[in-house]
Backbone as CSV, one residue per row, in Angstrom:
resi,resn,N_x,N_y,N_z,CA_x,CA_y,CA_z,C_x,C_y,C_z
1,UNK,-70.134,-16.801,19.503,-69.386,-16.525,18.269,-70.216,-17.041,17.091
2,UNK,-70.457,-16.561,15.957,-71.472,-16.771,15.257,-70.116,-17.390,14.243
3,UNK,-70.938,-18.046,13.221,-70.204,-18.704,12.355,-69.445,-18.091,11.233
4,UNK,-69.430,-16.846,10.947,-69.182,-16.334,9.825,-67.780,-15.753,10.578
5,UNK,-67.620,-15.455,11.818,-66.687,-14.925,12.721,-65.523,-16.933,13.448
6,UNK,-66.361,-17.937,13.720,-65.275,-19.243,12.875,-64.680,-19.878,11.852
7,UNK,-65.543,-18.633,10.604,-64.560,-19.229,9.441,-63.666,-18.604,9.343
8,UNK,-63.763,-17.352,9.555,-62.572,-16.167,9.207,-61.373,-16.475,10.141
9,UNK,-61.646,-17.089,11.574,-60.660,-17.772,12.396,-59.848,-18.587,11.559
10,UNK,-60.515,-19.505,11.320,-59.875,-20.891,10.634,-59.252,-20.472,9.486
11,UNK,-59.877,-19.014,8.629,-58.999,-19.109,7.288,-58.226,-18.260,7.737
12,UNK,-57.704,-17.137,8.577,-56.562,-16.818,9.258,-55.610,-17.481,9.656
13,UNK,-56.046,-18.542,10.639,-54.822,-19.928,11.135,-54.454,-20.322,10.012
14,UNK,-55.115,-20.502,8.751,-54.664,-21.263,7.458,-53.483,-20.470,6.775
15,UNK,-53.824,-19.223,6.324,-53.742,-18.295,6.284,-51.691,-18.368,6.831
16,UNK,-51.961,-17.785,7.973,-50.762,-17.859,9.237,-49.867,-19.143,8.821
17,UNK,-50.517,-20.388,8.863,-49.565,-21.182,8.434,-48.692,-21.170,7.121
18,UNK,-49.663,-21.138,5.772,-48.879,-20.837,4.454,-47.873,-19.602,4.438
19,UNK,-47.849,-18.903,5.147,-46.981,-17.330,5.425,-45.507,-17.741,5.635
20,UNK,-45.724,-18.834,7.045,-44.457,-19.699,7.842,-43.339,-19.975,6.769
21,UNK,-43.549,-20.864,6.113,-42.536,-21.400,5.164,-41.306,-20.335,4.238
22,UNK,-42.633,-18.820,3.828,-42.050,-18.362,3.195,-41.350,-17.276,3.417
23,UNK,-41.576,-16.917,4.854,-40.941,-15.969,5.903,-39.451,-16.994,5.511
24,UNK,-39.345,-18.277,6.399,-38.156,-18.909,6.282,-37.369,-18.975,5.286
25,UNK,-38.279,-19.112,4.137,-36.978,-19.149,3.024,-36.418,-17.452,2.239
26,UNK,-37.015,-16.592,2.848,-36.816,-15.220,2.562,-35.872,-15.268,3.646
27,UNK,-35.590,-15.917,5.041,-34.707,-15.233,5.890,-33.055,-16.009,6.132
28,UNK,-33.458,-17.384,5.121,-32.267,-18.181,4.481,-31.818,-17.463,3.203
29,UNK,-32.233,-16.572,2.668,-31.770,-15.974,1.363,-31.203,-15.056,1.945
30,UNK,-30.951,-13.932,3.095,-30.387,-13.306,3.686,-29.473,-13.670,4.291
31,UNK,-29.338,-15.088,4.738,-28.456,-15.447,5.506,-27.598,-16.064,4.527
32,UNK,-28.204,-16.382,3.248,-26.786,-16.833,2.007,-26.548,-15.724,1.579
33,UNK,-26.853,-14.586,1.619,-25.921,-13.498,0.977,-25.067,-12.548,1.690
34,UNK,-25.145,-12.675,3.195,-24.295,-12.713,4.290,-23.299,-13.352,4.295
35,UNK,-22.856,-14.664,4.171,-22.313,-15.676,3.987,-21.404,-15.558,2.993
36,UNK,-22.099,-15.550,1.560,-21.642,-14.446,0.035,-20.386,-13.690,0.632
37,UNK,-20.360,-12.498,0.841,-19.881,-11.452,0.978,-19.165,-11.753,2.344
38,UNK,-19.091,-12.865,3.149,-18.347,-12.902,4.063,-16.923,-14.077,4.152
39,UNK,-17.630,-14.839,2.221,-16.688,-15.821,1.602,-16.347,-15.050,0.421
40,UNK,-15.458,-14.627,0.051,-15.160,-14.132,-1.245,-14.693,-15.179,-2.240
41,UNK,-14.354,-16.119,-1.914,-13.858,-17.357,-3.021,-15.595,-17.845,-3.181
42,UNK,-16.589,-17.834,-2.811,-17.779,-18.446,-3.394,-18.658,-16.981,-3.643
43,UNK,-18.532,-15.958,-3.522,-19.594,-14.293,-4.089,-20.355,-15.090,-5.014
44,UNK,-21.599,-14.297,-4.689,-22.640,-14.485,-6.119,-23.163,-12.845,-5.957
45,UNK,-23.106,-12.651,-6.605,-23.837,-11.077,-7.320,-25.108,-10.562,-6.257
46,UNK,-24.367,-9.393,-6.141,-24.921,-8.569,-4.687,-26.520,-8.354,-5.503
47,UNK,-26.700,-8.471,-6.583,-27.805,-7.845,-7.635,-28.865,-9.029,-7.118
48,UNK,-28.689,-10.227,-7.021,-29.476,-11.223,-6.955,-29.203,-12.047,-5.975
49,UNK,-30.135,-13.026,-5.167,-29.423,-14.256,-4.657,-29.524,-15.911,-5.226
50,UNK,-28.999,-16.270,-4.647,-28.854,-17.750,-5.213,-29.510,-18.439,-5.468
51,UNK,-30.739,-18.037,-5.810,-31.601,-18.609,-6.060,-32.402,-17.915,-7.791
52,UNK,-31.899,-17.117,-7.763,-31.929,-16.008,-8.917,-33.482,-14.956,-8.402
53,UNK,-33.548,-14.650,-7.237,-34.807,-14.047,-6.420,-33.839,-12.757,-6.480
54,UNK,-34.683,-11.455,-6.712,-34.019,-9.937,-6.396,-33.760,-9.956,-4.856
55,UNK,-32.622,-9.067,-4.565,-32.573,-9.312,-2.748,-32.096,-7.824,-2.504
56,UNK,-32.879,-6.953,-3.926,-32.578,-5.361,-3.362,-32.867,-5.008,-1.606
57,UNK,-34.287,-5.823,-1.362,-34.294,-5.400,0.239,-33.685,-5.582,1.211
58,UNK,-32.844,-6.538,0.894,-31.572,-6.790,2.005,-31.337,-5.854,2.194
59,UNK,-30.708,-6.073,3.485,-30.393,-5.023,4.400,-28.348,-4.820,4.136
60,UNK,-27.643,-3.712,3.990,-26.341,-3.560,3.503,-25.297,-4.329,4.911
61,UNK,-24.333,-4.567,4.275,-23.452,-5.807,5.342,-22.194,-4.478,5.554
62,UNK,-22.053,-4.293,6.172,-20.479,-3.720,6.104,-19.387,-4.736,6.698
63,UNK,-18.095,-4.386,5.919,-17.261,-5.121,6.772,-16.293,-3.776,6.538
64,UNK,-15.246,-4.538,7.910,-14.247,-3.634,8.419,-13.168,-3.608,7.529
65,UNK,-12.586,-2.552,7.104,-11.237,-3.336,5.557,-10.087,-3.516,6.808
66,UNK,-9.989,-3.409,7.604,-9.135,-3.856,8.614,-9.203,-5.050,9.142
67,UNK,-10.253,-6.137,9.255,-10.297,-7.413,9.267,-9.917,-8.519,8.365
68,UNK,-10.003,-7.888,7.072,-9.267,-8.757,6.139,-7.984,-7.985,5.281
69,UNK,-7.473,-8.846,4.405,-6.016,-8.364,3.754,-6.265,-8.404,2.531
70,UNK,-5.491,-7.115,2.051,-6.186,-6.459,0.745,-5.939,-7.678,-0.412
71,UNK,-5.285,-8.702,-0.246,-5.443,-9.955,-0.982,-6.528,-10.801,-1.090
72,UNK,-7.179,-10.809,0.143,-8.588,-11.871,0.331,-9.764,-10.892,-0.212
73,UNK,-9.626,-9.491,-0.737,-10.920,-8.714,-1.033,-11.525,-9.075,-2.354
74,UNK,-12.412,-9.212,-2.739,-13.163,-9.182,-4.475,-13.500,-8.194,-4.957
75,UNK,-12.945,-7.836,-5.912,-13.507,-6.620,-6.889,-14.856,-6.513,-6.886
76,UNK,-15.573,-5.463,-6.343,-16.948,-5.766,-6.529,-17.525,-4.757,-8.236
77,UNK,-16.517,-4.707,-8.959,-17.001,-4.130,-10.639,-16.829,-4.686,-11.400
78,UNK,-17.342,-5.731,-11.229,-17.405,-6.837,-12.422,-17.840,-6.676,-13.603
79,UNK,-18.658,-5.774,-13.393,-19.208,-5.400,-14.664,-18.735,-4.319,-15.511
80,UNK,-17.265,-3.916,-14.895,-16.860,-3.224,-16.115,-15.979,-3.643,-16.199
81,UNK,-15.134,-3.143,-18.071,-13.877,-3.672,-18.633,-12.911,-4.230,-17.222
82,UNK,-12.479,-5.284,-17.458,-11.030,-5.964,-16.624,-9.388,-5.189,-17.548
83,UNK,-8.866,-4.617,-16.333,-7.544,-4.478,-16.793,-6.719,-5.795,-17.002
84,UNK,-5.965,-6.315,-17.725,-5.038,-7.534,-17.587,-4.044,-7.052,-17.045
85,UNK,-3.763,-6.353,-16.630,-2.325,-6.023,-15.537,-3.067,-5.702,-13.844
86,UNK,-4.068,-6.285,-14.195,-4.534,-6.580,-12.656,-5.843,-8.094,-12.304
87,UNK,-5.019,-8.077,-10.770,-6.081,-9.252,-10.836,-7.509,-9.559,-10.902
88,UNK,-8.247,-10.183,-10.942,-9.786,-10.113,-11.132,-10.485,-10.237,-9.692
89,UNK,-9.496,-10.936,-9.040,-9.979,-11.115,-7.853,-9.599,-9.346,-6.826
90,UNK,-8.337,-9.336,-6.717,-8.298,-8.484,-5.580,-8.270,-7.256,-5.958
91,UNK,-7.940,-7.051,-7.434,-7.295,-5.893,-8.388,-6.237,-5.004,-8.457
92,UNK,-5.045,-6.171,-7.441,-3.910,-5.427,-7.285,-3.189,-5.536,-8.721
93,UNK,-1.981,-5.499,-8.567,-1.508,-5.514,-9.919,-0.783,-6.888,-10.425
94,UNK,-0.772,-7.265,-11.484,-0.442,-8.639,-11.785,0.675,-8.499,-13.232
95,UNK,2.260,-8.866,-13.133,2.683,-9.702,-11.577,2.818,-9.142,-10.803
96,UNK,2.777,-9.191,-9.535,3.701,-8.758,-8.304,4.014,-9.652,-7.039
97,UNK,5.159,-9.011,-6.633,5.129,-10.223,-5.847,5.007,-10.337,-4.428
98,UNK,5.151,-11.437,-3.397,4.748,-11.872,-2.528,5.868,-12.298,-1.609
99,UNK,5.729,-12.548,-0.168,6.293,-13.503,0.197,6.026,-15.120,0.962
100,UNK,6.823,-15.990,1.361,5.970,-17.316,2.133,5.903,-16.916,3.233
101,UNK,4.317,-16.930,4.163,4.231,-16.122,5.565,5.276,-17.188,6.418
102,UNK,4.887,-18.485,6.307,5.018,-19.238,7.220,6.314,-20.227,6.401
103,UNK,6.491,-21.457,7.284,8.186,-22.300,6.968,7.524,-23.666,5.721
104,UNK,6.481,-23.843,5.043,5.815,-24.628,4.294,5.172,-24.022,3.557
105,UNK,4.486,-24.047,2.318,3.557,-23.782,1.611,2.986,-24.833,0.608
106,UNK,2.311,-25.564,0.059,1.797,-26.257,-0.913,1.701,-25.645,-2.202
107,UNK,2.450,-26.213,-3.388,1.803,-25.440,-4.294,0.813,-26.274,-5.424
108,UNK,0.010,-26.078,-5.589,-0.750,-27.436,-6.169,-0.793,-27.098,-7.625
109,UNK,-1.590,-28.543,-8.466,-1.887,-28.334,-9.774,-2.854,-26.995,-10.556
110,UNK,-3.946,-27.310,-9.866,-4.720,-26.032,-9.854,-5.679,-25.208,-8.933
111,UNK,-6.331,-24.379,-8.777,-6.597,-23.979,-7.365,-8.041,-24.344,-6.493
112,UNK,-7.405,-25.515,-6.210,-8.223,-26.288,-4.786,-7.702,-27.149,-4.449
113,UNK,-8.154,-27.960,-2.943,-7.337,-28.969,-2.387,-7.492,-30.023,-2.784
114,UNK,-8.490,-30.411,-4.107,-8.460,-31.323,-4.989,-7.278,-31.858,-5.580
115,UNK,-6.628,-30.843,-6.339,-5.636,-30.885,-7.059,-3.989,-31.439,-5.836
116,UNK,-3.439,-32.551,-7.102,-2.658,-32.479,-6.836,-1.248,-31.968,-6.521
117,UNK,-0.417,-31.652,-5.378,1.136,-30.807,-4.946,2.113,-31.354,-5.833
118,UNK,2.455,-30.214,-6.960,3.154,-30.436,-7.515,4.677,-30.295,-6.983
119,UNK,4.590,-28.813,-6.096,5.794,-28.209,-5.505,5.864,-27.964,-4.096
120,UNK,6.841,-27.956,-3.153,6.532,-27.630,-1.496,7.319,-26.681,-1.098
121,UNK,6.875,-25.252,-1.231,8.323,-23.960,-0.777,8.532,-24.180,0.610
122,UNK,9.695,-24.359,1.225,9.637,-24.521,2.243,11.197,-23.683,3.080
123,UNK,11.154,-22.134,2.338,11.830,-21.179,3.374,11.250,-20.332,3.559
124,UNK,11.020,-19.492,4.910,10.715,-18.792,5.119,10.470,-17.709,4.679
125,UNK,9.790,-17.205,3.910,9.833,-15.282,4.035,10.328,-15.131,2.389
126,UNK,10.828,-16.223,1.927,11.381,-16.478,0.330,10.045,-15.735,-0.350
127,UNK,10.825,-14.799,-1.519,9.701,-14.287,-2.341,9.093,-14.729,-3.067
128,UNK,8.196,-14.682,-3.829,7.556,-15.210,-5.061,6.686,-14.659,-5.753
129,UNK,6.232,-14.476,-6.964,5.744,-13.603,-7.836,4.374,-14.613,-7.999
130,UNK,3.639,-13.354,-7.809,1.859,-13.607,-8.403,1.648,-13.408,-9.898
131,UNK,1.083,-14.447,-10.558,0.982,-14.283,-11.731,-0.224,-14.451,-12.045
132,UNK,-1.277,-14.824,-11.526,-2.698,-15.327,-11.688,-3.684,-15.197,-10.355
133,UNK,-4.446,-15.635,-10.745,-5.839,-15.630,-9.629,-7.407,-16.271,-9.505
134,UNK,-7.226,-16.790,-8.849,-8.558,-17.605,-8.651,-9.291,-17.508,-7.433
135,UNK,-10.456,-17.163,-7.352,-10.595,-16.798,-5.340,-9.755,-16.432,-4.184
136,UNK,-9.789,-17.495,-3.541,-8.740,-17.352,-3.077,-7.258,-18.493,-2.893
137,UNK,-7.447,-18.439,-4.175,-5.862,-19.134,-4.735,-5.163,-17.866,-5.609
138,UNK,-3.725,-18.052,-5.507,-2.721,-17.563,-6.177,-1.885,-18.644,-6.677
139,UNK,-1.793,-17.930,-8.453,-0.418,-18.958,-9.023,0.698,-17.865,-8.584
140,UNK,1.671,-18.682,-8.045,2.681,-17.919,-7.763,4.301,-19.080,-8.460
141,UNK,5.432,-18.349,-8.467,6.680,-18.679,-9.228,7.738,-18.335,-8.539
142,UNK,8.591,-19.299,-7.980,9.860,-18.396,-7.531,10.638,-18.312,-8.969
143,UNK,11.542,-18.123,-8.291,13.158,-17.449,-9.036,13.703,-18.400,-10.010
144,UNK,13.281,-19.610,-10.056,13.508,-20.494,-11.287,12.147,-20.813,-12.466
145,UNK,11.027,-19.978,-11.753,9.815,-20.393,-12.871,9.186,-21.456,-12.240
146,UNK,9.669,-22.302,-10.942,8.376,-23.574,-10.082,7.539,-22.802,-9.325
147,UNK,6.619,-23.500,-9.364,5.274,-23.020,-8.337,3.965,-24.004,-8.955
148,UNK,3.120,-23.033,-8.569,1.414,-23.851,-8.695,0.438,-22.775,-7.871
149,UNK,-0.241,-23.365,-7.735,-1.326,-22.245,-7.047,-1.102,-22.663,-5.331
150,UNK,-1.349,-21.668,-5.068,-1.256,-21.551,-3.555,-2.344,-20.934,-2.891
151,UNK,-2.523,-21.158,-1.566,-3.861,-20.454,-0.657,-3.654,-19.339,-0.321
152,UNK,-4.044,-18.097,-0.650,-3.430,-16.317,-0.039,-2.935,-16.626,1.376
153,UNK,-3.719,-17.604,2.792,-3.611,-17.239,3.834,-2.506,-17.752,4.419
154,UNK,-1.531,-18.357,2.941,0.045,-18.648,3.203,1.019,-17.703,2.371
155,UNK,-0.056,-16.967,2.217,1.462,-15.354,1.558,1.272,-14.286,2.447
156,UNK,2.381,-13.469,1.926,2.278,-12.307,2.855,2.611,-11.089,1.932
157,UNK,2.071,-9.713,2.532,2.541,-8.630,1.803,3.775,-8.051,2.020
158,UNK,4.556,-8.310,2.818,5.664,-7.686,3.067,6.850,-8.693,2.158
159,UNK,7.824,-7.420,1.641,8.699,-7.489,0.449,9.784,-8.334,0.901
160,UNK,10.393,-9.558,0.412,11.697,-9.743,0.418,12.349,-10.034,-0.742
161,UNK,13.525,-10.144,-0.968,13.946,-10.876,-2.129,15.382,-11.802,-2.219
162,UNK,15.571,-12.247,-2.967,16.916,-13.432,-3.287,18.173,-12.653,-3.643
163,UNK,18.970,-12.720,-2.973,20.435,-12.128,-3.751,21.149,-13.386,-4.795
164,UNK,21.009,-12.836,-5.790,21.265,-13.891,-6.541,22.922,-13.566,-6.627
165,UNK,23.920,-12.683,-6.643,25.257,-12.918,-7.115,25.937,-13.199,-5.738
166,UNK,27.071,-13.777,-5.821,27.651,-14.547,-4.846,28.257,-13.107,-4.224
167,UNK,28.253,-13.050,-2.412,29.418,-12.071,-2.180,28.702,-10.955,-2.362
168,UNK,27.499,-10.494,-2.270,27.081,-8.972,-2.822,27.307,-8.136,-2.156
169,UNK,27.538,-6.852,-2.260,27.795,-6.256,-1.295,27.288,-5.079,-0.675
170,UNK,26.950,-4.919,0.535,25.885,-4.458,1.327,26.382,-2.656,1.434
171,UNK,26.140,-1.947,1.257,26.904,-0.589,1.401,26.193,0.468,1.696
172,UNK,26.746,1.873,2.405,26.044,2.576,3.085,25.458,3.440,2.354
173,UNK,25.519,3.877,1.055,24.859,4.522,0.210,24.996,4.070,-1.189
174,UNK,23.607,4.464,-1.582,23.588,3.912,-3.091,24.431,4.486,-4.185
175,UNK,25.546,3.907,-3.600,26.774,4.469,-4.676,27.577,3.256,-4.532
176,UNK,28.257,3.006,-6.047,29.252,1.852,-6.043,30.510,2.182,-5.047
177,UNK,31.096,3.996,-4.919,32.117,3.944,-4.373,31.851,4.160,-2.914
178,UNK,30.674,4.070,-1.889,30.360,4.049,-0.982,30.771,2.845,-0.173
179,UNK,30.809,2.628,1.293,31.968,1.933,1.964,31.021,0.694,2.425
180,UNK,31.354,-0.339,1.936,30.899,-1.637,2.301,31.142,-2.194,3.853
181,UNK,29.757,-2.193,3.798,29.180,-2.673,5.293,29.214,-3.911,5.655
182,UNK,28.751,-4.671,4.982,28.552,-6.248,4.819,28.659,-6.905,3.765
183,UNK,28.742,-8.405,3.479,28.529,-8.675,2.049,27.564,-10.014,2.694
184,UNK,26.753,-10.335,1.286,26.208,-11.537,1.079,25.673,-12.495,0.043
185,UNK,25.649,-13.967,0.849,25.971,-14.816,0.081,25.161,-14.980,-1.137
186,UNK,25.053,-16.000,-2.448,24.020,-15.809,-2.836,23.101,-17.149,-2.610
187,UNK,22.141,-16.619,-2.538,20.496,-17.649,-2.071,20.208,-16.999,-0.746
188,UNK,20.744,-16.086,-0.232,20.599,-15.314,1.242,19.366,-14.386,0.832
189,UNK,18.014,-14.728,1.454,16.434,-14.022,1.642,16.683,-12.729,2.391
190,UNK,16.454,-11.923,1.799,16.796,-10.494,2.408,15.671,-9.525,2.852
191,UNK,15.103,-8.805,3.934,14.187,-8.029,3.685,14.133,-6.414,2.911
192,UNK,13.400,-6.529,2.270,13.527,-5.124,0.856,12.923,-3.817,1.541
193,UNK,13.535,-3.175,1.666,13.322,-1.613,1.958,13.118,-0.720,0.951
194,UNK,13.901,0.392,0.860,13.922,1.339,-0.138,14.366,1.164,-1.475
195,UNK,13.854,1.290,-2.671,14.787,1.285,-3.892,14.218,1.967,-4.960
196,UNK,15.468,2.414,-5.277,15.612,3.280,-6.407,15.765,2.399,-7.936
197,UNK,16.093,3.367,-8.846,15.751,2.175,-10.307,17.210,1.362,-10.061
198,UNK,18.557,1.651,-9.757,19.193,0.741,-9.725,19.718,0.322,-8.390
199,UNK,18.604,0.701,-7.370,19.697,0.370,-5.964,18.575,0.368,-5.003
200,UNK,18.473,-0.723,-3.823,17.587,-0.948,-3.261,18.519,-1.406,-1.470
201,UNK,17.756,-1.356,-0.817,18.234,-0.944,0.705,17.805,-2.200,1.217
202,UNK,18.531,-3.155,1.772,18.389,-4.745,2.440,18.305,-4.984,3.392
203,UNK,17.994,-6.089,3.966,18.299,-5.841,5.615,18.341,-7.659,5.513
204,UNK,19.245,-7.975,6.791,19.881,-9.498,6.817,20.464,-9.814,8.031
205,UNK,20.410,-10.122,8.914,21.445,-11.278,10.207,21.654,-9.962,10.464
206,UNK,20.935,-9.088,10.831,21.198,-8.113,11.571,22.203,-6.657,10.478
207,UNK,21.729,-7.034,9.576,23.215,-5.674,8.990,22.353,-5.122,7.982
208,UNK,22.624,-4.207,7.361,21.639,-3.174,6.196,22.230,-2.695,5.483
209,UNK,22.183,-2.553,4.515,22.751,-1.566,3.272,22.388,-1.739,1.910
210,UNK,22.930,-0.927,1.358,22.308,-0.718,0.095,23.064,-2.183,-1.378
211,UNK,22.253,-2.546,-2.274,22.764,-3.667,-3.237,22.205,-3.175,-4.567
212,UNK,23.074,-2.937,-4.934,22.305,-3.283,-6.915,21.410,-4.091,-6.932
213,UNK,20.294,-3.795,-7.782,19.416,-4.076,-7.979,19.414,-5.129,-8.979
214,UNK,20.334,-5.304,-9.713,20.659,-6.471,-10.777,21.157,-7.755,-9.828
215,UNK,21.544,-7.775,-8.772,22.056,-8.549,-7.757,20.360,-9.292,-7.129
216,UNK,19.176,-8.560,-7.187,18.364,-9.698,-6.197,17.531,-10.089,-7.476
217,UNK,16.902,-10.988,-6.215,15.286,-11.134,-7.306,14.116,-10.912,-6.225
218,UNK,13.232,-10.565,-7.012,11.937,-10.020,-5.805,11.490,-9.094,-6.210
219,UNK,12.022,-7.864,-6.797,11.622,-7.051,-7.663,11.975,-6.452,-8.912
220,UNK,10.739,-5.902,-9.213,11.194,-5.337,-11.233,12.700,-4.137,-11.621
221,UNK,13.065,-4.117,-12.686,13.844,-3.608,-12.938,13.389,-2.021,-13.014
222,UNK,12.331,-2.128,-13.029,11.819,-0.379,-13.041,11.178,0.166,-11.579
223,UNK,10.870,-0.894,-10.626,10.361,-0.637,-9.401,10.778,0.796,-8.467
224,UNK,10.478,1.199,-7.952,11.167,1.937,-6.888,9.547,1.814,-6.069
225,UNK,10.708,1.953,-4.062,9.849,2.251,-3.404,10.878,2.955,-2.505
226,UNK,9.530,3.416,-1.368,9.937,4.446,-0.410,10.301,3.759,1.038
């Protein structure tokens, strides 16, 4: 081996080594923008990574919209005008409301587990209205105006609401002179079905029928659903 054929060795191995480092930190910048997009309360801009390095060559992530809940998603158009009747985070509509998945919820000062519990909902399935948004925190409010921010992965999308008048009464069609089925009490959590602008379809301890809509809380006075 002649010498001009051992330097080119040696400045190759040299060579090979300085390469090492920067392979690694190109394949940690992929693996934080994986990460990104697989935390939506910490996203940094699909445009760049965290380091402020372009990461057009990344390779595209898909996720399944069936693995997560259309609450935990991030708007990925940040860059155009924000509606204020929607959230920034998920871009549903703001207010609307929610229910407690589970028999506890925390509601804290502001949104992280830093902050101190101001409030503790603790019935089941009780509704509550989204009014704000932060990652993945929600300020949410029951029926007297208490709350604080809460964690999404203690709400739920399915509708209930509060019968607020004492005695309401449950009936088989949305008509006042239609024949009462049931009645109920008021503070009784109901699940929300169908409703029209003044009459919405309940369900409770097993019985169903229809209630004025001035009777719950849980939804708007202009709402209707199917």
């Amino acid at each position: 081996m002649t010498l001009r054929s051992v330097t080119r060795s040696v400045a190759e191995a040299c060579a090979a080594r300085l390469r090492r480092p920067v392979l690694a930190a190109a394949g940690a910048g992929l693996l934080a923008t994986g990460l990104a997009l697989a935390l939506p309360a910490t996203a940094q801009s699909p445009r760049s990574s965290g380091d402020g390095a372009a990461s057009a060559e990344a390779p595209a992530i898909e996720i399944n919209p069936g693995d997560v809940s259309a609450d935990s998603l991030i708007s990925r158009h940040q860059d155009k005008p924000r509606d204020p009747n929607r959230g920034p985070v998920t871009n549903l509509p703001l207010p609307r409301y929610v229910s407690l998945k589970g028999g506890e919820g925390n509601a804290r000062r502001g949104p992280s587990l830093s902050h101190r519990i101001d409030w503790v909902f603790r019935h089941p399935g009780m509704p509550l209205r989204v009014v704000a948004e932060f990652g993945h925190w929600r300020r949410v409010e029951d029926q007297d105006g208490a709350g604080g921010w809460v964690h999404y992965s203690l709400l739920s999308g399915v509708r209930t609401a509060i019968v607020t008048t004492d005695m309401a009464e449950l009936r088989s069609r949305p008509d006042a002179n239609a024949s009462v089925l049931a009645r109920a009490e008021a503070g009784a959590i109901v699940r929300l079905h169908e409703c029209e602008i003044d009459w919405c379809r309940v369900s409770g301890g097993g019985e169903k029928g229809w209630v004025p809509k001035i009777s719950l809380w849980g939804v708007d006075p202009e709402e209707t659903r199917e």
